[in-house]
């Protein structure tokens, strides 16, 4: 079972985004038959099998084994991943942006979509995925935003110059700066 499955096909999203299927998927975190899931959800095995079949077709669930119960072959299924990540491209955007303003929200959305796609494509079964995450908070008046961007670009350019050789493992760096919202309760 993968940690994350990145969904880029509309059929996968349609299969996933139904409340009944989400409940079935949760029950399939561990290998189970449709009969077992049906008992846990107080549903009929036929109803659960219908949803499992759609989830299998979408690649969100896999049949891990089969067993014989009272002369009938019964499949045992498991979720393909612990979590599912929907590509923003599935929804798309309304209208076109004429420019890529580095200080605008549209640019940040494009950058985060690119990062999400890159992370979703990583092979999480690899023994080691060297990565780093850094987060912090800064405060600046609006009139200094361009100055901050210039300083940030200069600092990153220095790093790119020092570590941008042709040898070694390739890493991608994305930096996001966005307004901090109020904490949700």
CSV table of C-alpha atoms in Angstrom, one decimal:
chain,number,residue,atom,x,y,z
A,1,UNK,CA,0.0,0.0,0.0
A,2,UNK,CA,1.4,3.4,-1.0
A,3,UNK,CA,1.3,6.4,1.4
A,4,UNK,CA,-0.2,8.7,-1.2
A,5,UNK,CA,-1.8,8.2,-4.5
A,6,UNK,CA,-1.9,11.3,-6.7
A,7,UNK,CA,-5.1,11.3,-8.8
A,8,UNK,CA,-5.0,13.1,-12.2
A,9,UNK,CA,-7.9,11.4,-14.0
A,10,UNK,CA,-11.4,12.7,-13.7
A,11,UNK,CA,-12.7,9.1,-13.5
A,12,UNK,CA,-10.6,8.5,-10.4
A,13,UNK,CA,-12.0,11.6,-8.8
A,14,UNK,CA,-15.6,10.7,-9.7
A,15,UNK,CA,-15.1,7.2,-8.2
A,16,UNK,CA,-13.6,8.6,-5.0
A,17,UNK,CA,-15.9,11.6,-4.3
A,18,UNK,CA,-19.0,9.7,-3.2
A,19,UNK,CA,-19.6,9.5,0.5
A,20,UNK,CA,-20.5,5.8,0.5
A,21,UNK,CA,-17.3,5.0,-1.4
A,22,UNK,CA,-15.2,7.0,1.0
A,23,UNK,CA,-16.6,4.9,3.9
A,24,UNK,CA,-15.8,1.7,2.0
A,25,UNK,CA,-12.3,2.9,1.2
A,26,UNK,CA,-11.7,3.7,4.9
A,27,UNK,CA,-12.7,0.2,5.8
A,28,UNK,CA,-10.3,-1.2,3.3
A,29,UNK,CA,-7.3,0.3,5.0
A,30,UNK,CA,-6.9,-3.3,6.1
A,31,UNK,CA,-7.5,-6.2,3.7
A,32,UNK,CA,-11.2,-7.2,3.9
A,33,UNK,CA,-13.9,-8.9,1.9
A,34,UNK,CA,-17.0,-7.1,0.7
A,35,UNK,CA,-19.0,-9.2,3.2
A,36,UNK,CA,-16.8,-8.0,6.1
A,37,UNK,CA,-17.0,-4.4,5.0
A,38,UNK,CA,-20.8,-4.7,4.6
A,39,UNK,CA,-21.1,-5.9,8.2
A,40,UNK,CA,-19.0,-3.0,9.5
A,41,UNK,CA,-21.1,-0.4,7.5
A,42,UNK,CA,-24.5,-2.1,8.0
A,43,UNK,CA,-24.9,-2.5,4.3
A,44,UNK,CA,-25.6,-5.4,2.0
A,45,UNK,CA,-22.6,-7.2,0.5
A,46,UNK,CA,-24.0,-6.6,-3.0
A,47,UNK,CA,-24.1,-2.8,-2.4
A,48,UNK,CA,-20.5,-2.8,-1.0
A,49,UNK,CA,-19.3,-5.0,-3.9
A,50,UNK,CA,-20.8,-2.4,-6.4
A,51,UNK,CA,-18.7,0.3,-4.8
A,52,UNK,CA,-15.6,-1.8,-4.5
A,53,UNK,CA,-15.8,-2.7,-8.1
A,54,UNK,CA,-15.9,1.0,-9.1
A,55,UNK,CA,-13.0,1.7,-6.8
A,56,UNK,CA,-11.0,-1.2,-8.3
A,57,UNK,CA,-11.7,0.1,-11.9
A,58,UNK,CA,-10.4,3.5,-10.8
A,59,UNK,CA,-7.2,2.0,-9.4
A,60,UNK,CA,-8.1,3.1,-5.8
A,61,UNK,CA,-8.5,-0.4,-4.5
A,62,UNK,CA,-6.8,-3.7,-5.4
A,63,UNK,CA,-7.7,-7.3,-4.9
A,64,UNK,CA,-5.0,-8.7,-2.7
A,65,UNK,CA,-6.2,-12.3,-2.5
A,66,UNK,CA,-9.2,-14.6,-3.0
A,67,UNK,CA,-10.6,-17.2,-0.7
A,68,UNK,CA,-13.2,-19.9,-0.8
A,69,UNK,CA,-16.2,-19.4,1.5
A,70,UNK,CA,-19.0,-22.0,1.4
A,71,UNK,CA,-18.1,-23.0,-2.1
A,72,UNK,CA,-17.9,-19.4,-3.4
A,73,UNK,CA,-14.8,-17.5,-4.3
A,74,UNK,CA,-14.7,-14.3,-2.3
A,75,UNK,CA,-12.2,-11.5,-3.1
A,76,UNK,CA,-10.3,-9.7,-0.4
A,77,UNK,CA,-9.6,-6.1,-1.2
A,78,UNK,CA,-7.4,-3.3,0.2
A,79,UNK,CA,-7.1,0.4,-0.5
A,80,UNK,CA,-4.2,1.2,-2.9
A,81,UNK,CA,-3.0,4.1,-0.7
A,82,UNK,CA,-3.4,5.5,2.8
A,83,UNK,CA,-4.4,8.9,1.4
A,84,UNK,CA,-5.5,10.3,-2.0
A,85,UNK,CA,-4.4,13.6,-3.4
A,86,UNK,CA,-6.5,15.2,-6.1
A,87,UNK,CA,-4.7,17.2,-8.8
A,88,UNK,CA,-6.0,20.8,-9.0
A,89,UNK,CA,-6.0,20.3,-12.8
A,90,UNK,CA,-9.1,18.1,-12.3
A,91,UNK,CA,-11.1,21.3,-11.6
A,92,UNK,CA,-9.2,23.7,-13.8
A,93,UNK,CA,-9.4,27.4,-13.8
A,94,UNK,CA,-11.9,29.9,-15.1
A,95,UNK,CA,-10.4,32.5,-17.4
A,96,UNK,CA,-6.8,33.1,-18.4
A,97,UNK,CA,-4.1,35.1,-16.7
A,98,UNK,CA,-2.2,37.3,-19.0
A,99,UNK,CA,1.0,37.4,-17.0
A,100,UNK,CA,2.7,35.4,-14.3
A,101,UNK,CA,3.0,38.1,-11.6
A,102,UNK,CA,5.4,36.7,-9.0
A,103,UNK,CA,3.7,38.7,-6.3
A,104,UNK,CA,0.2,37.5,-7.3
A,105,UNK,CA,-1.9,34.7,-5.9
A,106,UNK,CA,-2.3,33.1,-9.4
A,107,UNK,CA,1.5,32.5,-9.6
A,108,UNK,CA,1.5,30.9,-6.2
A,109,UNK,CA,-1.4,28.6,-7.2
A,110,UNK,CA,0.5,27.6,-10.3
A,111,UNK,CA,3.6,26.9,-8.2
A,112,UNK,CA,1.8,24.9,-5.6
A,113,UNK,CA,0.1,22.8,-8.3
A,114,UNK,CA,3.5,22.1,-9.9
A,115,UNK,CA,4.9,21.1,-6.5
A,116,UNK,CA,1.9,18.9,-5.8
A,117,UNK,CA,2.3,17.1,-9.1
A,118,UNK,CA,6.0,16.6,-8.5
A,119,UNK,CA,5.5,15.2,-5.0
A,120,UNK,CA,2.6,13.0,-6.2
A,121,UNK,CA,4.9,11.5,-8.9
A,122,UNK,CA,7.6,10.4,-6.4
A,123,UNK,CA,8.2,6.7,-5.8
A,124,UNK,CA,7.2,6.4,-2.2
A,125,UNK,CA,8.3,2.8,-2.2
A,126,UNK,CA,12.0,3.9,-2.5
A,127,UNK,CA,13.9,3.1,0.7
A,128,UNK,CA,14.9,6.7,1.2
A,129,UNK,CA,13.5,9.9,-0.2
A,130,UNK,CA,15.8,12.7,1.0
A,131,UNK,CA,13.7,15.9,1.3
A,132,UNK,CA,13.4,18.9,3.6
A,133,UNK,CA,10.6,21.2,4.6
A,134,UNK,CA,11.2,24.6,6.1
A,135,UNK,CA,8.4,26.8,7.4
A,136,UNK,CA,8.4,30.1,9.3
A,137,UNK,CA,6.6,33.4,9.7
A,138,UNK,CA,7.8,36.9,8.8
A,139,UNK,CA,6.1,40.3,8.9
A,140,UNK,CA,6.6,43.1,6.5
A,141,UNK,CA,4.8,46.3,5.4
A,142,UNK,CA,3.3,46.2,1.9
A,143,UNK,CA,5.8,48.8,0.6
A,144,UNK,CA,8.7,46.4,1.3
A,145,UNK,CA,7.3,43.3,-0.5
A,146,UNK,CA,9.2,43.9,-3.7
A,147,UNK,CA,12.4,44.5,-1.6
A,148,UNK,CA,11.7,41.2,0.2
A,149,UNK,CA,11.2,39.4,-3.1
A,150,UNK,CA,14.5,40.8,-4.5
A,151,UNK,CA,16.4,39.7,-1.4
A,152,UNK,CA,14.8,36.2,-1.5
A,153,UNK,CA,15.7,35.8,-5.2
A,154,UNK,CA,19.3,36.9,-4.5
A,155,UNK,CA,19.6,34.4,-1.6
A,156,UNK,CA,18.2,31.6,-3.8
A,157,UNK,CA,20.4,32.6,-6.7
A,158,UNK,CA,23.4,32.3,-4.4
A,159,UNK,CA,22.3,28.8,-3.4
A,160,UNK,CA,21.7,27.9,-7.0
A,161,UNK,CA,25.2,29.1,-8.0
A,162,UNK,CA,26.9,27.2,-5.1
A,163,UNK,CA,25.0,24.0,-5.5
A,164,UNK,CA,23.9,24.0,-9.1
A,165,UNK,CA,26.6,21.8,-10.5
A,166,UNK,CA,25.9,19.0,-13.0
A,167,UNK,CA,26.9,16.2,-10.5
A,168,UNK,CA,24.9,14.7,-7.7
A,169,UNK,CA,21.2,14.2,-7.1
A,170,UNK,CA,18.8,16.8,-8.5
A,171,UNK,CA,16.5,18.6,-6.2
A,172,UNK,CA,13.8,21.2,-6.9
A,173,UNK,CA,13.2,24.2,-4.6
A,174,UNK,CA,9.9,26.0,-4.4
A,175,UNK,CA,9.4,28.9,-1.9
A,176,UNK,CA,5.9,30.2,-1.1
A,177,UNK,CA,5.0,33.3,0.7
A,178,UNK,CA,1.4,33.9,1.4
A,179,UNK,CA,-0.8,35.8,3.9
A,180,UNK,CA,-1.3,34.0,7.2
A,181,UNK,CA,-5.0,33.5,7.8
A,182,UNK,CA,-6.7,33.4,11.2
A,183,UNK,CA,-6.5,30.0,12.9
A,184,UNK,CA,-9.7,27.8,12.3
A,185,UNK,CA,-11.5,26.4,15.3
